[in-house]
CSV table of C-alpha atoms in Angstrom, one decimal:
chain,number,residue,atom,x,y,z
A,95,UNK,CA,-22.4,17.1,-6.9
A,96,UNK,CA,-23.2,16.3,-3.0
A,97,UNK,CA,-21.3,13.0,-3.3
A,98,UNK,CA,-17.9,13.9,-4.7
A,99,UNK,CA,-16.4,15.7,-1.4
A,100,UNK,CA,-17.3,11.9,0.1
A,101,UNK,CA,-15.7,10.1,-3.3
A,102,UNK,CA,-12.8,12.4,-2.8
A,103,UNK,CA,-12.1,11.5,0.8
A,104,UNK,CA,-12.9,7.3,0.6
A,105,UNK,CA,-10.5,7.4,-2.1
A,106,UNK,CA,-8.4,9.8,-0.6
A,107,UNK,CA,-8.2,7.7,2.6
A,108,UNK,CA,-7.9,4.3,0.8
A,109,UNK,CA,-4.5,5.9,-1.3
A,110,UNK,CA,-3.1,7.1,2.4
A,111,UNK,CA,-4.2,3.4,3.7
A,112,UNK,CA,-2.6,1.0,1.9
A,113,UNK,CA,0.4,2.4,0.6
A,114,UNK,CA,1.2,2.9,4.5
A,115,UNK,CA,0.5,-0.7,5.4
A,116,UNK,CA,1.9,-2.1,2.3
A,117,UNK,CA,5.2,0.2,4.5
A,118,UNK,CA,4.8,-1.2,6.9
A,119,UNK,CA,4.5,-4.9,5.4
A,120,UNK,CA,8.1,-3.4,2.8
A,121,UNK,CA,9.3,-2.6,7.1
A,122,UNK,CA,8.7,-5.3,8.4
A,123,UNK,CA,9.6,-7.9,5.8
A,124,UNK,CA,12.8,-6.2,5.2
A,125,UNK,CA,14.0,-6.6,9.3
A,126,UNK,CA,13.1,-10.2,8.7
A,127,UNK,CA,13.7,-11.1,5.1
A,128,UNK,CA,17.3,-8.8,5.0
A,129,UNK,CA,18.3,-7.1,1.2
A,130,UNK,CA,19.1,-9.9,-1.1
A,131,UNK,CA,15.2,-11.9,0.1
A,132,UNK,CA,13.7,-8.1,-0.6
A,133,UNK,CA,15.8,-7.4,-4.2
A,134,UNK,CA,13.9,-11.6,-5.1
A,135,UNK,CA,10.7,-10.7,-4.6
A,136,UNK,CA,10.9,-6.9,-5.8
A,137,UNK,CA,12.0,-8.9,-9.3
A,138,UNK,CA,9.3,-11.2,-8.8
A,139,UNK,CA,6.6,-8.5,-7.8
A,140,UNK,CA,7.7,-6.5,-11.2
A,141,UNK,CA,6.8,-9.5,-13.5
A,142,UNK,CA,3.8,-10.4,-12.2
A,143,UNK,CA,3.4,-6.6,-12.6
A,144,UNK,CA,4.4,-7.4,-16.3
A,145,UNK,CA,1.9,-10.3,-16.8
A,146,UNK,CA,-1.0,-8.7,-15.3
A,147,UNK,CA,-0.7,-5.4,-17.9
A,148,UNK,CA,-0.1,-7.7,-20.5
A,149,UNK,CA,-3.1,-10.3,-19.2
A,150,UNK,CA,-5.4,-7.1,-18.5
A,151,UNK,CA,-5.1,-5.4,-21.5
A,152,UNK,CA,-5.6,-1.6,-21.4
A,153,UNK,CA,-9.5,-4.2,-20.5
A,154,UNK,CA,-10.4,-2.1,-16.9
A,155,UNK,CA,-9.8,1.4,-18.6
A,156,UNK,CA,-12.3,0.3,-21.3
A,157,UNK,CA,-14.9,-0.4,-18.2
A,158,UNK,CA,-14.1,2.0,-16.1
A,159,UNK,CA,-15.3,4.3,-19.5
A,160,UNK,CA,-18.0,2.3,-20.9
A,161,UNK,CA,-19.8,1.6,-17.6
A,162,UNK,CA,-19.1,5.3,-17.1
A,163,UNK,CA,-21.4,6.2,-20.9
A,164,UNK,CA,-23.3,3.2,-20.0
A,165,UNK,CA,-22.3,2.6,-24.0
A,166,UNK,CA,-23.6,-2.0,-22.4
A,167,UNK,CA,-25.4,-3.2,-20.0
A,168,UNK,CA,-23.0,-3.9,-16.6
A,169,UNK,CA,-23.3,-7.6,-16.5
A,170,UNK,CA,-23.1,-7.6,-20.3
A,171,UNK,CA,-20.0,-5.9,-20.1
A,172,UNK,CA,-18.7,-7.6,-16.5
A,173,UNK,CA,-19.0,-11.0,-18.5
A,174,UNK,CA,-17.3,-10.8,-21.4
A,175,UNK,CA,-14.5,-8.0,-19.6
A,176,UNK,CA,-14.2,-11.6,-16.9
A,177,UNK,CA,-13.7,-14.0,-19.3
A,178,UNK,CA,-11.3,-12.3,-21.6
A,179,UNK,CA,-9.5,-11.2,-18.6
A,180,UNK,CA,-9.0,-14.9,-17.2
A,181,UNK,CA,-9.2,-16.1,-20.4
A,182,UNK,CA,-5.4,-14.1,-21.1
A,183,UNK,CA,-5.0,-14.9,-17.5
A,184,UNK,CA,-4.7,-18.7,-18.6
A,185,UNK,CA,-2.4,-17.9,-21.1
A,186,UNK,CA,-0.1,-15.3,-19.9
A,187,UNK,CA,0.7,-18.4,-16.4
A,188,UNK,CA,1.3,-21.0,-18.3
A,189,UNK,CA,3.6,-18.6,-21.1
A,190,UNK,CA,5.1,-17.0,-17.6
A,191,UNK,CA,5.4,-20.4,-16.4
A,192,UNK,CA,7.8,-21.9,-19.3
A,193,UNK,CA,9.8,-18.9,-19.9
A,194,UNK,CA,10.6,-18.1,-16.0
A,195,UNK,CA,11.3,-22.8,-15.4
A,196,UNK,CA,13.5,-22.2,-19.4
A,197,UNK,CA,15.6,-19.1,-18.2
A,198,UNK,CA,15.8,-17.9,-14.5
A,199,UNK,CA,18.3,-20.5,-12.5
A,200,UNK,CA,17.9,-19.5,-9.2
A,201,UNK,CA,15.6,-21.3,-7.5
A,202,UNK,CA,14.2,-18.7,-4.9
A,203,UNK,CA,13.5,-15.9,-7.5
A,204,UNK,CA,11.9,-18.8,-9.7
A,205,UNK,CA,9.2,-20.2,-6.8
A,206,UNK,CA,8.6,-17.1,-5.7
A,207,UNK,CA,7.5,-15.7,-9.3
A,208,UNK,CA,5.7,-18.8,-9.8
A,209,UNK,CA,3.5,-18.1,-6.8
A,210,UNK,CA,3.4,-14.5,-7.6
A,211,UNK,CA,2.3,-15.3,-10.6
A,212,UNK,CA,-1.1,-16.9,-9.3
A,213,UNK,CA,-2.7,-13.7,-8.5
A,214,UNK,CA,-3.2,-13.1,-12.2
A,215,UNK,CA,-6.5,-15.3,-11.9
A,216,UNK,CA,-7.9,-13.5,-8.8
A,217,UNK,CA,-6.8,-10.4,-10.2
A,218,UNK,CA,-7.8,-11.0,-14.0
A,219,UNK,CA,-11.9,-11.3,-12.0
A,220,UNK,CA,-11.3,-8.2,-10.0
A,221,UNK,CA,-14.3,-5.2,-10.7
A,222,UNK,CA,-12.5,-2.8,-9.3
A,223,UNK,CA,-13.2,-1.0,-12.7
A,224,UNK,CA,-16.8,-1.4,-11.7
A,225,UNK,CA,-17.1,0.7,-9.0
A,226,UNK,CA,-15.1,3.6,-10.3
A,227,UNK,CA,-17.0,3.6,-13.5
A,228,UNK,CA,-20.2,3.3,-11.1
A,229,UNK,CA,-17.9,6.3,-9.0
A,230,UNK,CA,-19.4,4.6,-5.8
A,231,UNK,CA,-15.2,5.0,-5.0
A,232,UNK,CA,-16.5,4.5,-0.4
A,233,UNK,CA,-17.2,0.1,-2.1
A,234,UNK,CA,-13.5,1.1,-3.6
A,235,UNK,CA,-12.3,1.6,-1.2
A,236,UNK,CA,-13.3,-0.6,1.6
A,237,UNK,CA,-12.2,-3.1,-1.2
A,238,UNK,CA,-8.5,-2.1,-1.6
A,239,UNK,CA,-8.4,-1.5,2.6
A,240,UNK,CA,-9.0,-4.6,2.7
A,241,UNK,CA,-7.3,-6.4,0.4
A,242,UNK,CA,-3.5,-4.9,1.8
A,243,UNK,CA,-5.0,-5.6,5.5
A,244,UNK,CA,-5.4,-9.2,4.9
A,245,UNK,CA,-2.1,-9.7,2.9
A,246,UNK,CA,-0.3,-7.0,6.0
A,247,UNK,CA,-1.4,-9.1,8.6
A,248,UNK,CA,-0.6,-12.8,6.9
A,249,UNK,CA,2.6,-11.4,6.5
A,250,UNK,CA,3.2,-10.9,10.0
A,251,UNK,CA,1.6,-13.4,11.3
A,252,UNK,CA,3.9,-16.0,9.1
A,253,UNK,CA,6.8,-14.8,7.7
A,254,UNK,CA,9.8,-14.7,11.1
A,255,UNK,CA,12.9,-15.7,9.6
A,256,UNK,CA,14.2,-15.9,6.3
A,257,UNK,CA,13.5,-19.6,5.7
A,258,UNK,CA,8.9,-18.5,4.9
A,259,UNK,CA,10.1,-16.0,2.3
A,260,UNK,CA,7.7,-17.6,0.0
A,261,UNK,CA,5.1,-17.0,2.1
A,262,UNK,CA,4.9,-13.6,1.2
A,263,UNK,CA,3.8,-14.3,-2.7
A,264,UNK,CA,1.0,-16.9,-1.1
A,265,UNK,CA,0.4,-14.0,1.4
A,266,UNK,CA,-0.5,-11.0,-1.7
A,267,UNK,CA,-2.5,-13.9,-3.6
A,268,UNK,CA,-4.7,-14.5,-0.6
A,269,UNK,CA,-5.1,-10.4,-0.4
A,270,UNK,CA,-6.0,-10.1,-4.2
A,271,UNK,CA,-8.4,-13.4,-3.2
A,272,UNK,CA,-10.2,-11.8,-0.3
A,273,UNK,CA,-10.5,-8.4,-2.5
A,274,UNK,CA,-12.4,-9.2,-5.4
A,275,UNK,CA,-14.8,-12.1,-4.0
A,276,UNK,CA,-16.1,-8.3,-1.4
A,277,UNK,CA,-16.1,-6.6,-4.9
A,278,UNK,CA,-18.2,-9.8,-6.3
A,279,UNK,CA,-20.1,-9.3,-3.1
A,280,UNK,CA,-21.3,-6.1,-3.2
A,281,UNK,CA,-22.0,-6.7,-7.5
A,282,UNK,CA,-24.4,-9.4,-6.7
A,283,UNK,CA,-25.9,-6.7,-4.0
A,284,UNK,CA,-25.5,-3.8,-6.3
A,285,UNK,CA,-27.7,-6.2,-9.2
A,286,UNK,CA,-30.2,-8.0,-10.6
A,287,UNK,CA,-28.7,-10.6,-12.8
A,288,UNK,CA,-31.7,-11.7,-14.0
A,289,UNK,CA,-31.7,-9.2,-15.4
A,290,UNK,CA,-28.8,-9.4,-17.3
A,291,UNK,CA,-29.3,-9.3,-20.9
A,292,UNK,CA,-26.8,-11.6,-22.9
A,293,UNK,CA,-25.1,-11.0,-25.7
A,294,UNK,CA,-22.3,-12.3,-27.4
A,295,UNK,CA,-19.5,-11.8,-26.3
A,296,UNK,CA,-17.6,-10.0,-29.1
A,297,UNK,CA,-13.9,-11.2,-28.0
A,298,UNK,CA,-12.0,-9.2,-31.2
A,299,UNK,CA,-13.8,-6.1,-31.0
A,300,UNK,CA,-12.9,-5.8,-26.7
A,301,UNK,CA,-10.1,-6.5,-27.2
A,302,UNK,CA,-9.4,-3.6,-30.4
A,303,UNK,CA,-11.0,-1.4,-28.0
A,304,UNK,CA,-9.0,-1.8,-25.0
A,305,UNK,CA,-5.4,-2.5,-26.4
A,306,UNK,CA,-4.3,0.9,-27.1
A,307,UNK,CA,-4.6,1.4,-23.1
A,308,UNK,CA,-3.0,-1.8,-22.5
A,309,UNK,CA,0.1,-0.5,-24.5
A,310,UNK,CA,0.3,2.2,-22.5
A,311,UNK,CA,0.0,0.7,-19.5
A,312,UNK,CA,2.8,-1.0,-20.2
A,313,UNK,CA,4.7,1.0,-22.0
A,314,UNK,CA,4.6,3.1,-18.6
A,315,UNK,CA,5.3,-0.7,-16.2
A,316,UNK,CA,8.2,-1.8,-18.5
A,317,UNK,CA,9.7,2.0,-17.0
A,318,UNK,CA,8.9,1.6,-13.3
A,319,UNK,CA,9.7,-2.0,-13.6
A,320,UNK,CA,12.8,-2.5,-15.2
A,321,UNK,CA,15.0,-1.5,-12.9
A,322,UNK,CA,14.0,-4.0,-10.8
A,323,UNK,CA,14.5,-6.8,-13.4
A,324,UNK,CA,17.4,-5.5,-14.2
A,325,UNK,CA,19.3,-5.5,-11.6
A,326,UNK,CA,17.6,-8.9,-10.1
A,327,UNK,CA,19.1,-10.4,-13.3
A,328,UNK,CA,23.0,-8.5,-14.6
A,329,UNK,CA,23.4,-7.5,-10.7
A,330,UNK,CA,22.3,-9.1,-7.6
A,331,UNK,CA,19.3,-9.8,-5.7
A,332,UNK,CA,21.1,-7.6,-2.7
A,333,UNK,CA,21.4,-3.9,-4.3
A,334,UNK,CA,17.7,-5.1,-6.4
A,335,UNK,CA,15.9,-4.4,-2.5
A,336,UNK,CA,18.5,-1.8,-1.7
A,337,UNK,CA,16.8,-0.4,-4.7
A,338,UNK,CA,13.2,-1.7,-3.5
A,339,UNK,CA,13.5,0.3,-0.2
A,340,UNK,CA,14.8,3.1,-1.1
A,341,UNK,CA,11.5,2.7,-4.0
A,342,UNK,CA,9.1,1.6,-1.5
A,343,UNK,CA,9.3,4.8,0.3
A,344,UNK,CA,9.1,7.6,-2.2
A,345,UNK,CA,6.1,5.0,-3.2
A,346,UNK,CA,4.5,5.9,0.0
A,347,UNK,CA,5.9,9.8,0.4
A,348,UNK,CA,3.1,10.6,-3.7
A,349,UNK,CA,0.8,10.5,-1.3
A,350,UNK,CA,1.3,14.2,-1.1
A,351,UNK,CA,0.3,13.7,-5.4
A,352,UNK,CA,-3.5,12.2,-4.2
A,353,UNK,CA,-3.8,14.7,-1.7
A,354,UNK,CA,-3.0,17.8,-4.1
A,355,UNK,CA,-5.0,15.9,-6.6
A,356,UNK,CA,-7.7,16.1,-4.8
A,357,UNK,CA,-7.6,19.0,-3.2
A,358,UNK,CA,-6.7,21.2,-6.7
A,359,UNK,CA,-8.1,19.3,-9.1
A,360,UNK,CA,-12.6,19.6,-8.5
A,361,UNK,CA,-11.0,23.9,-8.0
A,362,UNK,CA,-9.3,23.6,-11.0
A,363,UNK,CA,-11.9,21.4,-13.4
A,364,UNK,CA,-15.1,24.0,-11.9
A,365,UNK,CA,-13.0,27.4,-13.6
A,366,UNK,CA,-13.4,25.6,-16.3
A,367,UNK,CA,-16.6,26.4,-17.4
A,368,UNK,CA,-16.5,29.2,-16.5
A,369,UNK,CA,-14.3,31.0,-18.9
A,370,UNK,CA,-10.1,29.9,-20.4
A,371,UNK,CA,-9.2,33.4,-18.2
A,372,UNK,CA,-10.2,31.9,-14.6
A,373,UNK,CA,-8.8,28.1,-15.9
A,374,UNK,CA,-5.4,29.8,-16.5
A,375,UNK,CA,-6.1,31.7,-12.7
A,376,UNK,CA,-6.4,28.4,-11.1
A,377,UNK,CA,-3.8,26.8,-12.4
A,378,UNK,CA,-1.3,29.4,-12.1
A,379,UNK,CA,-1.7,29.1,-8.5
A,380,UNK,CA,-2.2,25.7,-8.4
A,381,UNK,CA,0.7,25.1,-10.0
A,382,UNK,CA,2.8,27.7,-7.5
A,383,UNK,CA,2.0,25.7,-4.7
A,384,UNK,CA,2.6,22.3,-5.5
A,385,UNK,CA,5.3,22.9,-7.3
A,386,UNK,CA,6.7,24.7,-3.9
A,387,UNK,CA,5.3,21.8,-1.3
A,388,UNK,CA,6.7,19.4,-3.6
A,389,UNK,CA,10.4,20.7,-3.5
A,390,UNK,CA,9.9,21.7,0.3
A,391,UNK,CA,9.5,17.8,1.1
A,392,UNK,CA,12.0,16.7,-0.9
A,393,UNK,CA,14.6,19.3,0.7
A,394,UNK,CA,13.8,17.4,3.8
A,395,UNK,CA,13.6,14.5,2.8
A,396,UNK,CA,16.6,14.7,0.9
A,397,UNK,CA,18.5,16.1,4.3
A,398,UNK,CA,16.9,13.6,6.1
A,399,UNK,CA,16.9,10.3,4.0
A,400,UNK,CA,20.2,9.8,4.3
A,401,UNK,CA,19.8,8.6,8.1
A,402,UNK,CA,16.5,7.8,8.4
A,403,UNK,CA,15.9,4.8,5.8
A,404,UNK,CA,18.6,2.5,8.2
A,405,UNK,CA,16.5,3.4,11.1
A,406,UNK,CA,13.1,2.3,9.6
A,407,UNK,CA,14.5,-0.9,8.0
A,408,UNK,CA,18.4,-1.4,9.3
A,409,UNK,CA,21.8,-0.9,9.0
A,410,UNK,CA,21.4,-3.3,5.9
A,411,UNK,CA,20.6,-0.5,4.7
A,412,UNK,CA,22.9,2.1,4.6
A,413,UNK,CA,23.1,2.6,0.6
A,414,UNK,CA,19.4,2.2,-0.1
A,415,UNK,CA,19.7,6.3,1.5
A,416,UNK,CA,21.8,7.7,-1.0
A,417,UNK,CA,19.6,5.9,-4.3
A,418,UNK,CA,16.5,7.4,-2.2
A,419,UNK,CA,17.5,10.3,-2.8
A,420,UNK,CA,18.7,10.1,-6.1
A,421,UNK,CA,15.4,8.5,-6.9
A,422,UNK,CA,13.9,11.9,-4.9
A,423,UNK,CA,13.9,13.6,-8.0
A,424,UNK,CA,11.0,11.4,-10.0
A,425,UNK,CA,9.1,12.4,-6.8
A,426,UNK,CA,9.4,16.0,-7.6
A,427,UNK,CA,8.3,15.4,-11.3
A,428,UNK,CA,5.3,12.8,-10.5
A,429,UNK,CA,3.7,15.3,-8.3
């Protein structure tokens, strides 16, 4: 129990840091590349998100649960999940690349998306789920911050004009690779690999268990990423870029959601062991604080958003202010 505040602080600082670095990267890229190229990157990232969710098949969530409940030796669990995810990644990469080459005519979107899809391979070997299940949030936080820092520095160092757009997905992939290497190094320090009791992989069993989690994640990401795909192929990449910038600001604002969660979730959880009446009381005043706080922040953003976004990203993104104001409803409901 003593580690709970430390873990909450670690993951909270990590979440804020990752979103802030991501926002800085988007701001820099918006000024250097312009709305159309930001739209190209948004389409590529959306397709990568779909591909990642499908290749993961809900196995990371299953891994967290299995580690937390100690239903399988950790070494065997790592071997099963990483092997399954890597094989799925190979299949998804081959199929996805074929579909992209056949379906997408615009050269920039095609190239950027295929480079983004290479991220499937380091992502398949990512051990974030392991450290989350082990409740080692400091290790988890360090890896997340390290990966995003590498990405940000890579982008700033390599991207200086519109011709450098292809360095952005390369930077994203490299950031994931560094993060994966960090987690595996931490895993080797944590485990004595010589004591692993190797068991059969049982691919179909583990896939069957993870499938419900994967389907739920896929439905969620279809809803969130659909505007990028739709605008990129039905409208223009410039409008996709305008939407992408507005959405990134909302994602940064959702740090508030993590702050509320970190502060109130332990209090609400502890109240459950006393009585249902105590739980209802805690939930009641928590909801009042969260609703009042989120509405206050949304009102300030509504007033300032239209003029603030062009100042941050450049005059080309003036129309993003209107999109941002519309997305504030998503912010309030999410919190």
